[in-house]
Amino acid sequence: MAIYLDNAATTKPCNEAVSAAYEAMTVNFGNPSSLHRAGLDAQLAVDKARKVIAGSIGADSSCVYFTSGATESNNLALRGAAAAYGKRKKKIVISSVEHPSVNETLSALEKNGFTAVRVSPVSGAFRADDLINACDEETCLISLMMVNNETGHILPVSEVFAAVKKRFPDIITHCDCVQGYMKLPVRVNTLGADMISLSAHKIHGVKGVGALYIRKGVRVIPIVSGGGQEKGIRSGTESVPLIAAFGAAAEKYSADISERYDKVCDLRKQLLAELSEIPGITVNSPADGSPYIVNISVEGRRSEIMLHFLEQRDIYVSSGSACSKGARSGVLKEFGINDRAADSALRISMTHENTVEQLAQLGAALREGIKKLKG
Ligand code: PLP
């Protein structure tokens, strides 16, 4: 049995998600826009998922829009709000460690006349004041991730959004909650977010579906035009199987978030104890980060070499971010990790289903790899 420790890249779909997708493909295969019974049944399946997902973040169902994933949700949030609110106010504030679907989207907006402010962490941590003070009357949008996907750093999102809204109520706030959803509490009001991006495949749903929460009254200009589905915000026939699977996973994992969190905290404790015994390993993740992600560097052993060594022992981890396909991570540099350490970085990302035995096997394999692999 393989030991899968790359859950920040994607998770295994749960049985409930697979069954829901299967049912939507075999029984409920109508087009939600069709006016007959089959269409209505498909629409009901979509609405059921919408209700569950909205409930899971303390939102009204009417504020949740399905997309093809968080990459699209982030694009829609940034481009859509920039188009709606950026006529005169041209500044957009983000952190310097956002996912490429935020960072690159902002680079594209810069080419269209927007000014980007990318706030860096100081000594490996974000200071709320730096993020708050980056906003001014020229700012139309601030977008911050809840949990960094490479290191597990938790950003002070609710503190920053509350202060920004107090000073500048017109600034739109967006949070990429992909790595926090179903792991930490995500509530729209506590976060103070006008928009929230979610992805199904990080919560044991299926790849290719996500959602964007948009607070009532917040304007977003669509980036896809077509048949007007999702109240015109995201045209295109809804992927009923993927949406139904997303709803099923959200329903399953809305319960027991803190129990799972505690279990993963115990796993991390075990993992860190194991790693502390291995010479040459340093931990790049902060002690107060998400327990689900542990980023380490193995001195003198390149990430890909060690990754494939572990793979030969049926242990799957990631080198930095899954999206960067082996390219050196700018995010680690932002957190103060030097190039040498970044070149040997591995990301171990867990779920509640991982076990202490699996982590012990990882530790043993790392020891073996350090011995066998040259620097
Ligand atoms: N945002 C974060 C923080 C992520 O970790 C990811 C995926 O790795 C995404 C956005 C993109 O999500 P998706 O794969 O649904 O497009």
CSV table of N, CA and C in Angstrom, one decimal, residues 37-158:
chain,number,residue,atom,x,y,z
A,37,ARG,N,-38.2,17.2,-16.6
A,37,ARG,CA,-38.0,16.6,-15.3
A,37,ARG,C,-36.5,16.2,-15.1
A,38,ALA,N,-35.9,15.7,-16.2
A,38,ALA,CA,-34.4,15.3,-16.0
A,38,ALA,C,-33.6,16.5,-15.7
A,39,GLY,N,-33.9,17.6,-16.3
A,39,GLY,CA,-33.2,18.9,-16.1
A,39,GLY,C,-33.4,19.4,-14.7
A,40,LEU,N,-34.7,19.3,-14.2
A,40,LEU,CA,-35.0,19.7,-12.9
A,40,LEU,C,-34.3,18.9,-11.8
A,41,ASP,N,-34.2,17.6,-12.1
A,41,ASP,CA,-33.5,16.7,-11.1
A,41,ASP,C,-32.0,17.1,-11.0
A,42,ALA,N,-31.4,17.4,-12.2
A,42,ALA,CA,-30.0,17.8,-12.2
A,42,ALA,C,-29.9,19.1,-11.5
A,43,GLN,N,-30.8,20.0,-11.7
A,43,GLN,CA,-30.8,21.3,-11.0
A,43,GLN,C,-30.9,21.1,-9.5
A,44,LEU,N,-31.7,20.2,-9.1
A,44,LEU,CA,-31.9,20.0,-7.7
A,44,LEU,C,-30.6,19.4,-7.0
A,45,ALA,N,-29.9,18.6,-7.8
A,45,ALA,CA,-28.6,18.1,-7.3
A,45,ALA,C,-27.6,19.2,-7.1
A,46,VAL,N,-27.6,20.1,-8.1
A,46,VAL,CA,-26.7,21.2,-8.0
A,46,VAL,C,-27.0,22.1,-6.8
A,47,ASP,N,-28.3,22.4,-6.6
A,47,ASP,CA,-28.8,23.2,-5.6
A,47,ASP,C,-28.5,22.6,-4.2
A,48,LYS,N,-28.6,21.3,-4.1
A,48,LYS,CA,-28.3,20.6,-2.9
A,48,LYS,C,-26.9,20.8,-2.5
A,49,ALA,N,-26.0,20.6,-3.4
A,49,ALA,CA,-24.6,20.8,-3.2
A,49,ALA,C,-24.3,22.3,-2.8
A,50,ARG,N,-25.0,23.2,-3.5
A,50,ARG,CA,-24.7,24.6,-3.2
A,50,ARG,C,-25.1,24.9,-1.7
A,51,LYS,N,-26.2,24.3,-1.3
A,51,LYS,CA,-26.7,24.6,0.1
A,51,LYS,C,-25.7,24.1,1.1
A,52,VAL,N,-25.2,22.9,0.8
A,52,VAL,CA,-24.3,22.3,1.8
A,52,VAL,C,-23.0,23.1,1.9
A,53,ILE,N,-22.5,23.5,0.7
A,53,ILE,CA,-21.2,24.2,0.7
A,53,ILE,C,-21.4,25.6,1.3
A,54,ALA,N,-22.5,26.3,1.0
A,54,ALA,CA,-22.8,27.6,1.6
A,54,ALA,C,-22.9,27.4,3.1
A,55,GLY,N,-23.6,26.4,3.5
A,55,GLY,CA,-23.7,26.2,5.0
A,55,GLY,C,-22.4,26.0,5.7
A,56,SER,N,-21.5,25.3,4.9
A,56,SER,CA,-20.2,25.0,5.5
A,56,SER,C,-19.3,26.2,5.8
A,57,ILE,N,-19.6,27.3,5.1
A,57,ILE,CA,-18.9,28.5,5.4
A,57,ILE,C,-19.7,29.7,6.0
A,58,GLY,N,-20.9,29.3,6.4
A,58,GLY,CA,-21.8,30.2,7.1
A,58,GLY,C,-22.4,31.3,6.1
A,59,ALA,N,-22.6,30.8,4.9
A,59,ALA,CA,-23.1,31.8,3.8
A,59,ALA,C,-24.5,31.4,3.4
A,60,ASP,N,-25.1,32.3,2.7
A,60,ASP,CA,-26.4,32.0,2.1
A,60,ASP,C,-26.1,31.3,0.7
A,61,SER,N,-27.0,30.3,0.4
A,61,SER,CA,-26.8,29.6,-0.8
A,61,SER,C,-26.7,30.5,-2.1
A,62,SER,N,-27.5,31.6,-2.0
A,62,SER,CA,-27.5,32.4,-3.2
A,62,SER,C,-26.2,33.1,-3.5
A,63,CYS,N,-25.2,33.0,-2.6
A,63,CYS,CA,-23.9,33.7,-2.7
A,63,CYS,C,-22.8,32.7,-3.2
A,64,VAL,N,-23.2,31.5,-3.5
A,64,VAL,CA,-22.1,30.5,-3.9
A,64,VAL,C,-22.3,30.2,-5.4
A,65,TYR,N,-21.2,30.3,-6.1
A,65,TYR,CA,-21.2,30.1,-7.6
A,65,TYR,C,-20.1,29.0,-7.9
A,66,PHE,N,-20.6,28.0,-8.7
A,66,PHE,CA,-19.6,26.9,-9.0
A,66,PHE,C,-18.7,27.4,-10.2
A,67,THR,N,-17.5,26.9,-10.1
A,67,THR,CA,-16.5,27.2,-11.1
A,67,THR,C,-15.8,25.9,-11.4
A,68,SER,N,-14.7,25.9,-12.3
A,68,SER,CA,-14.0,24.7,-12.6
A,68,SER,C,-12.9,24.4,-11.6
A,69,GLY,N,-12.8,25.2,-10.6
A,69,GLY,CA,-11.8,25.0,-9.5
A,69,GLY,C,-11.3,26.3,-9.0
A,70,ALA,N,-10.4,26.2,-8.0
A,70,ALA,CA,-10.0,27.5,-7.3
A,70,ALA,C,-9.2,28.4,-8.2
A,71,THR,N,-8.5,27.8,-9.2
A,71,THR,CA,-7.8,28.7,-10.2
A,71,THR,C,-8.8,29.6,-10.9
A,72,GLU,N,-9.9,29.1,-11.3
A,72,GLU,CA,-10.9,29.9,-11.9
A,72,GLU,C,-11.5,30.8,-10.9
A,73,SER,N,-11.8,30.3,-9.7
A,73,SER,CA,-12.4,31.2,-8.7
A,73,SER,C,-11.5,32.4,-8.4
A,74,ASN,N,-10.2,32.2,-8.3
A,74,ASN,CA,-9.3,33.3,-8.0
A,74,ASN,C,-9.3,34.2,-9.2
A,75,ASN,N,-9.2,33.7,-10.4
A,75,ASN,CA,-9.3,34.6,-11.6
A,75,ASN,C,-10.5,35.4,-11.6
A,76,LEU,N,-11.7,34.8,-11.4
A,76,LEU,CA,-13.0,35.5,-11.4
A,76,LEU,C,-13.0,36.5,-10.3
A,77,ALA,N,-12.5,36.2,-9.1
A,77,ALA,CA,-12.5,37.2,-8.0
A,77,ALA,C,-11.7,38.4,-8.4
A,78,LEU,N,-10.4,38.2,-8.8
A,78,LEU,CA,-9.6,39.3,-9.1
A,78,LEU,C,-10.0,40.1,-10.4
A,79,ARG,N,-10.1,39.4,-11.4
A,79,ARG,CA,-10.5,40.0,-12.7
A,79,ARG,C,-11.9,40.7,-12.6
A,80,GLY,N,-12.8,39.9,-12.0
A,80,GLY,CA,-14.2,40.4,-11.9
A,80,GLY,C,-14.3,41.6,-11.0
A,81,ALA,N,-13.6,41.6,-9.9
A,81,ALA,CA,-13.7,42.8,-9.0
A,81,ALA,C,-12.9,43.9,-9.6
A,82,ALA,N,-11.8,43.6,-10.2
A,82,ALA,CA,-11.0,44.7,-10.8
A,82,ALA,C,-11.8,45.4,-11.9
A,83,ALA,N,-12.6,44.6,-12.7
A,83,ALA,CA,-13.4,45.2,-13.7
A,83,ALA,C,-14.5,46.0,-13.1
A,84,ALA,N,-15.1,45.6,-12.0
A,84,ALA,CA,-16.2,46.3,-11.4
A,84,ALA,C,-15.8,47.5,-10.6
A,85,TYR,N,-14.7,47.4,-9.9
A,85,TYR,CA,-14.3,48.5,-9.0
A,85,TYR,C,-13.1,49.2,-9.4
A,86,GLY,N,-12.4,48.8,-10.4
A,86,GLY,CA,-11.1,49.4,-10.7
A,86,GLY,C,-11.1,50.5,-11.8
A,87,LYS,N,-12.2,51.1,-12.0
A,87,LYS,CA,-12.2,52.2,-13.0
A,87,LYS,C,-11.3,53.3,-12.5
A,88,ARG,N,-11.5,53.7,-11.3
A,88,ARG,CA,-10.7,54.8,-10.8
A,88,ARG,C,-9.6,54.4,-9.7
A,89,LYS,N,-10.0,53.4,-8.9
A,89,LYS,CA,-9.0,52.9,-7.9
A,89,LYS,C,-8.3,51.7,-8.5
A,90,LYS,N,-7.0,51.9,-8.7
A,90,LYS,CA,-6.2,50.9,-9.6
A,90,LYS,C,-5.3,50.0,-8.8
A,91,LYS,N,-5.3,50.2,-7.4
A,91,LYS,CA,-4.3,49.4,-6.7
A,91,LYS,C,-4.9,48.1,-6.1
A,92,ILE,N,-4.2,47.0,-6.2
A,92,ILE,CA,-4.6,45.7,-5.7
A,92,ILE,C,-3.5,45.2,-4.8
A,93,VAL,N,-3.8,44.8,-3.6
A,93,VAL,CA,-2.9,44.4,-2.6
A,93,VAL,C,-3.0,42.9,-2.4
A,94,ILE,N,-1.9,42.2,-2.5
A,94,ILE,CA,-1.8,40.7,-2.1
A,94,ILE,C,-0.6,40.4,-1.3
A,95,SER,N,-0.5,39.2,-0.8
A,95,SER,CA,0.8,38.8,-0.1
A,95,SER,C,1.7,38.3,-1.2
A,96,SER,N,3.0,38.3,-0.9
A,96,SER,CA,4.0,37.9,-1.8
A,96,SER,C,4.1,36.4,-2.0
A,97,VAL,N,3.2,35.6,-1.3
A,97,VAL,CA,3.3,34.2,-1.3
A,97,VAL,C,2.0,33.5,-1.8
A,98,GLU,N,1.2,34.3,-2.5
A,98,GLU,CA,-0.1,33.8,-3.0
A,98,GLU,C,0.2,32.7,-4.1
A,99,HIS,N,-0.8,31.9,-4.2
A,99,HIS,CA,-0.8,30.9,-5.3
A,99,HIS,C,-0.7,31.6,-6.7
A,100,PRO,N,-0.1,30.9,-7.6
A,100,PRO,CA,0.0,31.5,-9.0
A,100,PRO,C,-1.3,32.0,-9.6
A,101,SER,N,-2.4,31.3,-9.2
A,101,SER,CA,-3.7,31.7,-9.8
A,101,SER,C,-4.1,33.1,-9.3
A,102,VAL,N,-3.5,33.6,-8.2
A,102,VAL,CA,-3.7,35.0,-7.8
A,102,VAL,C,-2.6,35.8,-8.3
A,103,ASN,N,-1.3,35.4,-8.0
A,103,ASN,CA,-0.2,36.2,-8.4
A,103,ASN,C,-0.1,36.5,-9.9
A,104,GLU,N,-0.3,35.4,-10.7
A,104,GLU,CA,-0.1,35.6,-12.1
A,104,GLU,C,-1.3,36.4,-12.7
A,105,THR,N,-2.5,36.2,-12.1
A,105,THR,CA,-3.7,37.0,-12.5
A,105,THR,C,-3.4,38.5,-12.2
A,106,LEU,N,-2.8,38.8,-11.1
A,106,LEU,CA,-2.5,40.2,-10.8
A,106,LEU,C,-1.4,40.7,-11.8
A,107,SER,N,-0.4,39.9,-12.1
A,107,SER,CA,0.5,40.3,-13.1
A,107,SER,C,-0.2,40.7,-14.5
A,108,ALA,N,-1.2,39.9,-14.8
A,108,ALA,CA,-1.9,40.2,-16.1
A,108,ALA,C,-2.7,41.5,-15.9
A,109,LEU,N,-3.2,41.7,-14.7
A,109,LEU,CA,-4.0,43.0,-14.5
A,109,LEU,C,-3.0,44.2,-14.5
A,110,GLU,N,-1.8,44.0,-14.0
A,110,GLU,CA,-0.8,45.0,-14.1
A,110,GLU,C,-0.6,45.5,-15.5
A,111,LYS,N,-0.6,44.6,-16.4
A,111,LYS,CA,-0.4,44.9,-17.9
A,111,LYS,C,-1.6,45.8,-18.4
A,112,ASN,N,-2.7,45.7,-17.6
A,112,ASN,CA,-3.9,46.5,-18.0
A,112,ASN,C,-4.1,47.7,-17.2
A,113,GLY,N,-3.0,48.2,-16.6
A,113,GLY,CA,-3.0,49.5,-15.9
A,113,GLY,C,-3.2,49.4,-14.4
A,114,PHE,N,-3.3,48.2,-13.8
A,114,PHE,CA,-3.5,48.1,-12.4
A,114,PHE,C,-2.1,48.2,-11.7
A,115,THR,N,-2.1,48.7,-10.5
A,115,THR,CA,-0.8,48.7,-9.7
A,115,THR,C,-0.9,47.6,-8.7
A,116,ALA,N,0.1,46.7,-8.7
A,116,ALA,CA,0.2,45.6,-7.7
A,116,ALA,C,1.0,45.9,-6.5
A,117,VAL,N,0.5,45.6,-5.3
A,117,VAL,CA,1.4,45.7,-4.1
A,117,VAL,C,1.5,44.3,-3.6
A,118,ARG,N,2.7,43.8,-3.5
A,118,ARG,CA,2.9,42.4,-3.0
A,118,ARG,C,3.6,42.6,-1.7
A,119,VAL,N,2.9,42.3,-0.6
A,119,VAL,CA,3.5,42.5,0.7
A,119,VAL,C,4.3,41.2,1.2
A,120,SER,N,5.5,41.4,1.6
A,120,SER,CA,6.4,40.3,2.0
A,120,SER,C,6.3,40.0,3.5
A,121,PRO,N,6.5,38.8,3.9
A,121,PRO,CA,6.7,38.5,5.3
A,121,PRO,C,8.0,39.1,5.8
A,122,VAL,N,8.1,39.3,7.1
A,122,VAL,CA,9.3,39.7,7.8
A,122,VAL,C,9.8,38.7,8.7
A,123,SER,N,11.0,38.3,8.6
A,123,SER,CA,11.6,37.2,9.4
A,123,SER,C,10.7,36.0,9.4
A,124,GLY,N,10.1,35.6,8.2
A,124,GLY,CA,9.4,34.4,8.1
A,124,GLY,C,7.9,34.5,8.6
A,125,ALA,N,7.4,35.7,8.9
A,125,ALA,CA,6.0,35.8,9.3
A,125,ALA,C,5.4,37.1,8.7
A,126,PHE,N,4.1,37.0,8.5
A,126,PHE,CA,3.4,38.2,8.0
A,126,PHE,C,3.0,39.1,9.2
A,127,ARG,N,3.3,40.4,9.1
A,127,ARG,CA,2.8,41.3,10.1
A,127,ARG,C,1.5,41.9,9.6
A,128,ALA,N,0.5,41.8,10.4
A,128,ALA,CA,-0.8,42.3,10.0
A,128,ALA,C,-0.7,43.8,9.6
A,129,ASP,N,0.0,44.6,10.3
A,129,ASP,CA,0.1,46.0,10.1
A,129,ASP,C,0.7,46.3,8.7
A,130,ASP,N,1.6,45.5,8.2
A,130,ASP,CA,2.2,45.7,6.9
A,130,ASP,C,1.2,45.5,5.8
A,131,LEU,N,0.3,44.5,6.0
A,131,LEU,CA,-0.7,44.3,5.0
A,131,LEU,C,-1.8,45.3,5.1
A,132,ILE,N,-2.1,45.7,6.3
A,132,ILE,CA,-3.2,46.8,6.5
A,132,ILE,C,-2.7,48.1,5.9
A,133,ASN,N,-1.4,48.5,6.2
A,133,ASN,CA,-0.9,49.8,5.8
A,133,ASN,C,-0.6,49.8,4.3
A,134,ALA,N,-0.6,48.7,3.6
A,134,ALA,CA,-0.4,48.6,2.2
A,134,ALA,C,-1.7,49.1,1.5
A,135,CYS,N,-2.8,49.1,2.2
A,135,CYS,CA,-4.1,49.6,1.6
A,135,CYS,C,-4.3,51.1,1.8
A,136,ASP,N,-4.8,51.7,0.8
A,136,ASP,CA,-5.1,53.1,0.9
A,136,ASP,C,-6.4,53.5,0.0
A,137,GLU,N,-6.6,54.8,-0.1
A,137,GLU,CA,-7.9,55.1,-0.8
A,137,GLU,C,-7.8,54.8,-2.3
A,138,GLU,N,-6.6,54.5,-2.8
A,138,GLU,CA,-6.5,54.1,-4.2
A,138,GLU,C,-6.7,52.6,-4.4
A,139,THR,N,-6.9,51.9,-3.3
A,139,THR,CA,-7.0,50.4,-3.4
A,139,THR,C,-8.4,49.9,-3.7
A,140,CYS,N,-8.6,49.0,-4.7
A,140,CYS,CA,-9.9,48.5,-4.9
A,140,CYS,C,-10.1,47.1,-4.3
A,141,LEU,N,-9.0,46.4,-4.1
A,141,LEU,CA,-9.1,45.0,-3.7
A,141,LEU,C,-7.9,44.5,-2.9
A,142,ILE,N,-8.2,43.7,-1.9
A,142,ILE,CA,-7.1,43.0,-1.2
A,142,ILE,C,-7.4,41.5,-1.2
A,143,SER,N,-6.4,40.7,-1.7
A,143,SER,CA,-6.6,39.3,-1.7
A,143,SER,C,-5.5,38.6,-1.0
A,144,LEU,N,-5.9,37.8,0.0
A,144,LEU,CA,-5.0,37.0,0.9
A,144,LEU,C,-5.4,35.6,1.0
A,145,MET,N,-4.4,34.7,1.0
A,145,MET,CA,-4.7,33.3,1.2
A,145,MET,C,-4.8,33.0,2.7
A,146,MET,N,-5.6,32.0,3.0
A,146,MET,CA,-5.7,31.7,4.4
A,146,MET,C,-4.5,30.9,4.9
A,147,VAL,N,-4.1,29.9,4.1
A,147,VAL,CA,-3.0,29.0,4.5
A,147,VAL,C,-2.1,28.9,3.3
A,148,ASN,N,-0.8,29.1,3.5
A,148,ASN,CA,0.1,28.9,2.3
A,148,ASN,C,0.2,27.4,1.9
A,149,ASN,N,0.1,27.2,0.7
A,149,ASN,CA,0.1,25.8,0.2
A,149,ASN,C,1.5,25.1,0.2
A,150,GLU,N,2.5,25.9,0.3
A,150,GLU,CA,3.9,25.2,0.3
A,150,GLU,C,4.4,25.0,1.7
A,151,THR,N,4.1,25.9,2.7
A,151,THR,CA,4.7,25.8,4.0
A,151,THR,C,3.7,25.6,5.1
A,152,GLY,N,2.4,25.9,4.8
A,152,GLY,CA,1.4,25.9,5.9
A,152,GLY,C,1.3,27.1,6.7
A,153,HIS,N,2.0,28.2,6.4
A,153,HIS,CA,1.9,29.4,7.2
A,153,HIS,C,0.4,29.9,7.1
A,154,ILE,N,-0.1,30.3,8.3
A,154,ILE,CA,-1.4,30.9,8.3
A,154,ILE,C,-1.3,32.4,8.3
A,155,LEU,N,-2.0,33.0,7.4
A,155,LEU,CA,-1.9,34.5,7.3
A,155,LEU,C,-3.0,35.1,8.2
A,156,PRO,N,-2.7,36.3,8.7
A,156,PRO,CA,-3.7,37.0,9.7
A,156,PRO,C,-4.8,37.6,8.9
A,157,VAL,N,-5.6,36.8,8.2
A,157,VAL,CA,-6.6,37.3,7.2
A,157,VAL,C,-7.7,38.1,8.0
A,158,SER,N,-8.3,37.5,9.0
A,158,SER,CA,-9.5,38.2,9.6
A,158,SER,C,-9.0,39.5,10.2
